[in-house]
């Protein structure tokens, strides 16, 4: 089983961000959130404490924005309530501006062995335009610091920013590969309700076209490959086999508990509410107060309010296996897709050892392919 | 009732010159409908009519008015105001002795007005000019009077000046209707001759004929005969409209009213037909009966294939009320099962489509309109073809004839150049041009109907900033060098996109359609070639490039549900697409090809 901990706090909200995160929260709010989170960890431990935990991931928001002692406390409470002796990977997310030596030391002390840094770009104009709080120099400085204390450093990179061009993408990746063993490369998406979407709709920001982004993505993939990174998932690349085991768990449908506001879980035994063993996805309320209040007024994990919950049918499970499995280079067992791939789609797939996966072109247009092969 | 106390009249007016408002005012002034029940534009009883402010279906109404101490019955027969319905107009005019010519004091005489005036003159009607909207600041009564005298040759001395909207001059108008329009004639004792000028379907009484009794008398229990078909029926009820149906003991010569005779189908009460007595029939029918012939044809398909039966049901229901609507089943490889529908004109088509969607809640896909061609094959066989897909291979075709219209355009002189350029571009043959007055030119072209049904109205309006008006009448057939233009999508013929065009325009139109399709067909997983072909020869090609980017966003924190919802939404969008081979084509593509200015 995996554990995900959500820390929904940021110094400020980035232009493109529609994640569950809140900017400029006061100390009292953060404190009561952490208290509720620890209460939830305790309840979860009472229900699932016997399960063997394989990976832990502290995400956000910006976990590195919190004081080192807060992270230490969360880790301590986790250890008190779960058996972490078999944990193979313990990650935390950080943004360059709030990475500091004392925090890195505290993380290591707490058992964290992997750090993922939200660099996003190494072009100061891009960074400013997206409302990021760091610049290129800070990013490189903090990467070096992280590299000093951690074997396993990852960096995020966004493709399709206003000042992107193939030259820039290539040099960004080349520079980053000096520090990291893992890169997540995402294409910028304009999400409803974000300031960036509004600016784009009003024509106040120039963004590369879909075709240009596709070209930039090709440059990124080629550069990563030249730098020794292997694409093991549509947007994730690892050097020396340092894949993200936690994220891999999502694609292979491992059980996971999501703790914190808006966090999602997948459990495959009883969740305490449904009597029969079933596969269930559920999530907590996104709103901070709804989450805090919800946790504080109950006395068990399964009583915490849920924003969404679905008991998965056989079709749901099969659809998930396909849509998640095909994100990975390893693909899925061929028989899972038996009879589902019309001949005209063959050119988007690769077959090997009884497995089938999307090839590079297939990964580019994965949604279009999924819509055709899934029973939705 | 004595005939000298009856007046039967119509109102002739250009589309927005205030005809319906004037009719409302007359109804109100004569107390036919209480103010409480008065709804603006009472005679336009369909929602669409009221919204568009135009009259589609005829309505009639009996008004009572006391004038100089005597009681009069005024039968107002309202007429539709659009070229598509010229025949219906002519029949309702034939039911009258007089007509009011309503002219907007701010606009003057327009093409539509003129053509209906000519129709009225052909029917020997007494025409009373009425100048409306005199309350508007831009009204120029003297100029309009002069125009009426110059163009139409009517005496405007002392003619009624009204504002239908404000209710000004209505009493004077009614007085003049009684004084100047003739009373009907006819013999109550002669064999029955009743002119059907409209019919409609009533759920309880069946098809109802609206008639003008020319000779004789009709009452419930009488046996009647339709003179065009010889079919006989027994009269169940006769009556008048005021404006709702009021039964009466009988209808006599000179009167206007309705006859209900348990007729199941409106096609048995054809407009223009003569009703006579089955036992004592008239020797000959009233002149002018014409079967309504569709001019424009289009394929109508349900967007959801499962709704085929609903569409059929809806068309049958509309046809009960509208004998000029014709339809038969059609199968398209791209669009599935639907109907080939025939309409009187483009407006008629739009109205039927809108009624299907609105009153029957149907989502429709319509194909490009076509006209009816006469094809003579090399073996001498003649075919009438209203569907491009039915055109035989050109090797078997000796020649094709297409319908032609006489198009009359009115415009300020400034736009003569652009109009002539437009007509020439649409294969028009110049017939005549004359200055009606220094501000108005009449231009006559002989043009293929095929060219008018596409974007002619829109082009005309945009080139003349809305100042030009158009009227047209059928003017036979002519031989033309026509070809079928087919569209291939990803190598597959899309039958629903085929059109018949003149050879000289085929290249431009083929390229235009290919470009348009490239715009409306979304990029898909594969590259999609779009080709315009004539007889298998490719004349234009466009390519919809394969798309290369999906949302490769973060599946954040294990939020799989969101991703699933995104895919479901995408799938839902696909369901609204039509498949041509393996290509998804949005419904609007089929009609978008109309909006090409070539």
PDB file of C-alpha atoms in Angstrom, chain B residues 267-425:
ATOM      1  CA  UNK B 267     -54.216  17.126 -49.671  1.00  0.00           C
ATOM      2  CA  UNK B 268     -57.906  16.555 -50.463  1.00  0.00           C
ATOM      3  CA  UNK B 269     -58.617  20.223 -49.813  1.00  0.00           C
ATOM      4  CA  UNK B 270     -56.031  21.638 -52.186  1.00  0.00           C
ATOM      5  CA  UNK B 271     -55.655  25.380 -52.331  1.00  0.00           C
ATOM      6  CA  UNK B 272     -57.145  26.715 -55.578  1.00  0.00           C
ATOM      7  CA  UNK B 273     -59.553  23.829 -56.004  1.00  0.00           C
ATOM      8  CA  UNK B 274     -63.291  24.431 -56.459  1.00  0.00           C
ATOM      9  CA  UNK B 275     -65.896  22.820 -54.205  1.00  0.00           C
ATOM     10  CA  UNK B 276     -69.238  22.176 -55.824  1.00  0.00           C
ATOM     11  CA  UNK B 277     -72.421  20.264 -54.967  1.00  0.00           C
ATOM     12  CA  UNK B 278     -72.183  16.504 -55.548  1.00  0.00           C
ATOM     13  CA  UNK B 279     -75.776  16.309 -56.739  1.00  0.00           C
ATOM     14  CA  UNK B 280     -75.989  19.527 -58.744  1.00  0.00           C
ATOM     15  CA  UNK B 281     -72.427  20.240 -59.779  1.00  0.00           C
ATOM     16  CA  UNK B 282     -71.239  23.376 -61.512  1.00  0.00           C
ATOM     17  CA  UNK B 283     -70.342  22.936 -65.161  1.00  0.00           C
ATOM     18  CA  UNK B 284     -66.798  24.199 -64.797  1.00  0.00           C
ATOM     19  CA  UNK B 285     -64.353  24.897 -62.004  1.00  0.00           C
ATOM     20  CA  UNK B 286     -63.117  28.338 -61.063  1.00  0.00           C
ATOM     21  CA  UNK B 287     -60.003  29.268 -63.045  1.00  0.00           C
ATOM     22  CA  UNK B 288     -56.452  29.204 -61.751  1.00  0.00           C
ATOM     23  CA  UNK B 289     -56.159  25.873 -59.948  1.00  0.00           C
ATOM     24  CA  UNK B 290     -52.550  24.770 -59.772  1.00  0.00           C
ATOM     25  CA  UNK B 291     -51.072  21.876 -57.893  1.00  0.00           C
ATOM     26  CA  UNK B 292     -48.454  23.155 -55.463  1.00  0.00           C
ATOM     27  CA  UNK B 293     -45.082  22.021 -56.769  1.00  0.00           C
ATOM     28  CA  UNK B 294     -42.013  21.953 -54.607  1.00  0.00           C
ATOM     29  CA  UNK B 295     -39.131  24.035 -55.937  1.00  0.00           C
ATOM     30  CA  UNK B 296     -36.427  23.191 -53.468  1.00  0.00           C
ATOM     31  CA  UNK B 297     -35.462  19.786 -52.143  1.00  0.00           C
ATOM     32  CA  UNK B 298     -33.256  18.781 -49.283  1.00  0.00           C
ATOM     33  CA  UNK B 299     -32.392  15.686 -47.297  1.00  0.00           C
ATOM     34  CA  UNK B 300     -33.575  15.859 -43.692  1.00  0.00           C
ATOM     35  CA  UNK B 301     -32.041  13.366 -41.268  1.00  0.00           C
ATOM     36  CA  UNK B 302     -32.405  12.912 -37.530  1.00  0.00           C
ATOM     37  CA  UNK B 303     -29.134  13.717 -35.755  1.00  0.00           C
ATOM     38  CA  UNK B 304     -29.842  10.662 -33.643  1.00  0.00           C
ATOM     39  CA  UNK B 305     -30.569   7.762 -35.994  1.00  0.00           C
ATOM     40  CA  UNK B 306     -32.981   6.247 -33.463  1.00  0.00           C
ATOM     41  CA  UNK B 307     -35.301   9.220 -33.965  1.00  0.00           C
ATOM     42  CA  UNK B 308     -36.229   8.256 -37.542  1.00  0.00           C
ATOM     43  CA  UNK B 309     -39.774   7.289 -36.608  1.00  0.00           C
ATOM     44  CA  UNK B 310     -40.250  10.480 -34.634  1.00  0.00           C
ATOM     45  CA  UNK B 311     -39.156  12.490 -37.656  1.00  0.00           C
ATOM     46  CA  UNK B 312     -41.581  10.606 -39.866  1.00  0.00           C
ATOM     47  CA  UNK B 313     -44.415  11.192 -37.428  1.00  0.00           C
ATOM     48  CA  UNK B 314     -43.578  14.899 -37.239  1.00  0.00           C
ATOM     49  CA  UNK B 315     -43.455  15.297 -41.021  1.00  0.00           C
ATOM     50  CA  UNK B 316     -46.826  13.555 -41.362  1.00  0.00           C
ATOM     51  CA  UNK B 317     -48.306  15.913 -38.808  1.00  0.00           C
ATOM     52  CA  UNK B 318     -46.897  19.002 -40.511  1.00  0.00           C
ATOM     53  CA  UNK B 319     -48.105  17.757 -43.854  1.00  0.00           C
ATOM     54  CA  UNK B 320     -51.670  17.586 -42.519  1.00  0.00           C
ATOM     55  CA  UNK B 321     -51.473  21.343 -42.233  1.00  0.00           C
ATOM     56  CA  UNK B 322     -49.283  22.091 -45.187  1.00  0.00           C
ATOM     57  CA  UNK B 323     -50.123  20.273 -48.376  1.00  0.00           C
ATOM     58  CA  UNK B 324     -47.195  21.947 -50.146  1.00  0.00           C
ATOM     59  CA  UNK B 325     -44.706  19.978 -48.047  1.00  0.00           C
ATOM     60  CA  UNK B 326     -43.744  16.720 -49.722  1.00  0.00           C
ATOM     61  CA  UNK B 327     -41.382  14.027 -48.516  1.00  0.00           C
ATOM     62  CA  UNK B 328     -40.229  10.521 -49.222  1.00  0.00           C
ATOM     63  CA  UNK B 329     -37.718   8.213 -47.502  1.00  0.00           C
ATOM     64  CA  UNK B 330     -34.062   8.667 -48.357  1.00  0.00           C
ATOM     65  CA  UNK B 331     -31.054   6.614 -47.330  1.00  0.00           C
ATOM     66  CA  UNK B 332     -27.601   8.134 -47.143  1.00  0.00           C
ATOM     67  CA  UNK B 333     -24.447   6.174 -46.408  1.00  0.00           C
ATOM     68  CA  UNK B 334     -23.196   9.089 -44.320  1.00  0.00           C
ATOM     69  CA  UNK B 335     -26.392  10.144 -42.589  1.00  0.00           C
ATOM     70  CA  UNK B 336     -28.434   6.958 -42.435  1.00  0.00           C
ATOM     71  CA  UNK B 337     -32.213   6.961 -42.805  1.00  0.00           C
ATOM     72  CA  UNK B 338     -34.054  10.192 -43.408  1.00  0.00           C
ATOM     73  CA  UNK B 339     -36.348  11.935 -45.851  1.00  0.00           C
ATOM     74  CA  UNK B 340     -36.045  13.823 -49.089  1.00  0.00           C
ATOM     75  CA  UNK B 341     -38.300  16.811 -48.546  1.00  0.00           C
ATOM     76  CA  UNK B 342     -39.696  19.198 -51.134  1.00  0.00           C
ATOM     77  CA  UNK B 343     -40.448  22.833 -50.294  1.00  0.00           C
ATOM     78  CA  UNK B 344     -41.967  25.824 -52.082  1.00  0.00           C
ATOM     79  CA  UNK B 345     -38.796  27.802 -51.485  1.00  0.00           C
ATOM     80  CA  UNK B 346     -35.964  28.504 -49.066  1.00  0.00           C
ATOM     81  CA  UNK B 347     -38.069  30.279 -46.472  1.00  0.00           C
ATOM     82  CA  UNK B 348     -40.583  27.463 -46.533  1.00  0.00           C
ATOM     83  CA  UNK B 349     -37.692  25.038 -45.991  1.00  0.00           C
ATOM     84  CA  UNK B 350     -36.309  27.029 -43.084  1.00  0.00           C
ATOM     85  CA  UNK B 351     -39.707  27.285 -41.478  1.00  0.00           C
ATOM     86  CA  UNK B 352     -40.412  23.565 -41.743  1.00  0.00           C
ATOM     87  CA  UNK B 353     -36.981  22.728 -40.336  1.00  0.00           C
ATOM     88  CA  UNK B 354     -37.462  25.146 -37.512  1.00  0.00           C
ATOM     89  CA  UNK B 355     -40.928  23.786 -36.725  1.00  0.00           C
ATOM     90  CA  UNK B 356     -39.583  20.221 -36.720  1.00  0.00           C
ATOM     91  CA  UNK B 357     -36.878  21.183 -34.261  1.00  0.00           C
ATOM     92  CA  UNK B 358     -39.031  23.391 -32.108  1.00  0.00           C
ATOM     93  CA  UNK B 359     -42.456  21.814 -32.043  1.00  0.00           C
ATOM     94  CA  UNK B 360     -41.272  18.226 -32.204  1.00  0.00           C
ATOM     95  CA  UNK B 361     -38.020  18.620 -30.315  1.00  0.00           C
ATOM     96  CA  UNK B 362     -35.933  16.993 -33.039  1.00  0.00           C
ATOM     97  CA  UNK B 363     -32.266  17.500 -33.751  1.00  0.00           C
ATOM     98  CA  UNK B 364     -31.823  17.539 -37.507  1.00  0.00           C
ATOM     99  CA  UNK B 365     -29.090  17.345 -40.082  1.00  0.00           C
ATOM    100  CA  UNK B 366     -30.051  18.830 -43.416  1.00  0.00           C
ATOM    101  CA  UNK B 367     -28.145  18.516 -46.655  1.00  0.00           C
ATOM    102  CA  UNK B 368     -27.532  21.157 -49.269  1.00  0.00           C
ATOM    103  CA  UNK B 369     -30.741  22.109 -51.072  1.00  0.00           C
ATOM    104  CA  UNK B 370     -31.267  21.029 -54.638  1.00  0.00           C
ATOM    105  CA  UNK B 371     -33.735  21.896 -57.363  1.00  0.00           C
ATOM    106  CA  UNK B 372     -35.533  19.522 -59.670  1.00  0.00           C
ATOM    107  CA  UNK B 373     -33.644  18.719 -62.893  1.00  0.00           C
ATOM    108  CA  UNK B 374     -34.919  17.077 -66.042  1.00  0.00           C
ATOM    109  CA  UNK B 375     -32.347  14.605 -67.291  1.00  0.00           C
ATOM    110  CA  UNK B 376     -32.598  13.169 -70.779  1.00  0.00           C
ATOM    111  CA  UNK B 377     -30.624   9.983 -71.175  1.00  0.00           C
ATOM    112  CA  UNK B 378     -28.862   8.921 -74.334  1.00  0.00           C
ATOM    113  CA  UNK B 379     -31.550   6.298 -74.862  1.00  0.00           C
ATOM    114  CA  UNK B 380     -34.187   9.039 -74.874  1.00  0.00           C
ATOM    115  CA  UNK B 381     -35.536   8.285 -71.398  1.00  0.00           C
ATOM    116  CA  UNK B 382     -36.420  11.376 -69.354  1.00  0.00           C
ATOM    117  CA  UNK B 383     -35.880  11.491 -65.574  1.00  0.00           C
ATOM    118  CA  UNK B 384     -36.795  14.143 -63.035  1.00  0.00           C
ATOM    119  CA  UNK B 385     -34.092  14.341 -60.427  1.00  0.00           C
ATOM    120  CA  UNK B 386     -34.170  16.296 -57.180  1.00  0.00           C
ATOM    121  CA  UNK B 387     -31.346  14.426 -55.468  1.00  0.00           C
ATOM    122  CA  UNK B 388     -27.798  14.741 -56.825  1.00  0.00           C
ATOM    123  CA  UNK B 389     -27.031  11.129 -55.906  1.00  0.00           C
ATOM    124  CA  UNK B 390     -29.756   9.965 -58.295  1.00  0.00           C
ATOM    125  CA  UNK B 391     -28.020  11.495 -61.313  1.00  0.00           C
ATOM    126  CA  UNK B 392     -27.022   8.705 -63.720  1.00  0.00           C
ATOM    127  CA  UNK B 393     -23.388   8.448 -64.901  1.00  0.00           C
ATOM    128  CA  UNK B 394     -22.632  11.264 -67.334  1.00  0.00           C
ATOM    129  CA  UNK B 395     -21.898   8.712 -70.064  1.00  0.00           C
ATOM    130  CA  UNK B 396     -25.600   7.851 -70.057  1.00  0.00           C
ATOM    131  CA  UNK B 397     -26.741  11.468 -70.013  1.00  0.00           C
ATOM    132  CA  UNK B 398     -27.606  13.243 -73.268  1.00  0.00           C
ATOM    133  CA  UNK B 399     -28.389  16.562 -71.626  1.00  0.00           C
ATOM    134  CA  UNK B 400     -29.735  18.115 -68.440  1.00  0.00           C
ATOM    135  CA  UNK B 401     -32.292  20.891 -68.107  1.00  0.00           C
ATOM    136  CA  UNK B 402     -32.582  23.042 -65.030  1.00  0.00           C
ATOM    137  CA  UNK B 403     -35.373  25.307 -63.758  1.00  0.00           C
ATOM    138  CA  UNK B 404     -34.996  28.985 -64.464  1.00  0.00           C
ATOM    139  CA  UNK B 405     -36.603  31.964 -62.774  1.00  0.00           C
ATOM    140  CA  UNK B 406     -37.296  35.500 -63.801  1.00  0.00           C
ATOM    141  CA  UNK B 407     -35.697  37.467 -61.009  1.00  0.00           C
ATOM    142  CA  UNK B 408     -36.805  41.043 -60.480  1.00  0.00           C
ATOM    143  CA  UNK B 409     -34.568  43.175 -58.320  1.00  0.00           C
ATOM    144  CA  UNK B 410     -35.187  46.656 -56.997  1.00  0.00           C
ATOM    145  CA  UNK B 411     -32.371  48.781 -55.741  1.00  0.00           C
ATOM    146  CA  UNK B 412     -31.073  52.302 -55.398  1.00  0.00           C
ATOM    147  CA  UNK B 413     -28.930  53.108 -58.491  1.00  0.00           C
ATOM    148  CA  UNK B 414     -25.689  53.026 -56.468  1.00  0.00           C
ATOM    149  CA  UNK B 415     -25.807  49.260 -56.224  1.00  0.00           C
ATOM    150  CA  UNK B 416     -26.579  48.431 -59.843  1.00  0.00           C
ATOM    151  CA  UNK B 417     -22.948  47.497 -60.516  1.00  0.00           C
ATOM    152  CA  UNK B 418     -22.573  45.049 -57.628  1.00  0.00           C
ATOM    153  CA  UNK B 419     -26.004  43.521 -58.362  1.00  0.00           C
ATOM    154  CA  UNK B 420     -25.195  42.944 -62.010  1.00  0.00           C
ATOM    155  CA  UNK B 421     -21.848  41.477 -61.078  1.00  0.00           C
ATOM    156  CA  UNK B 422     -23.552  39.144 -58.624  1.00  0.00           C
ATOM    157  CA  UNK B 423     -26.235  38.058 -61.108  1.00  0.00           C
ATOM    158  CA  UNK B 424     -23.675  37.535 -63.850  1.00  0.00           C
ATOM    159  CA  UNK B 425     -21.576  35.450 -61.486  1.00  0.00           C
TER     160      UNK B 425
END
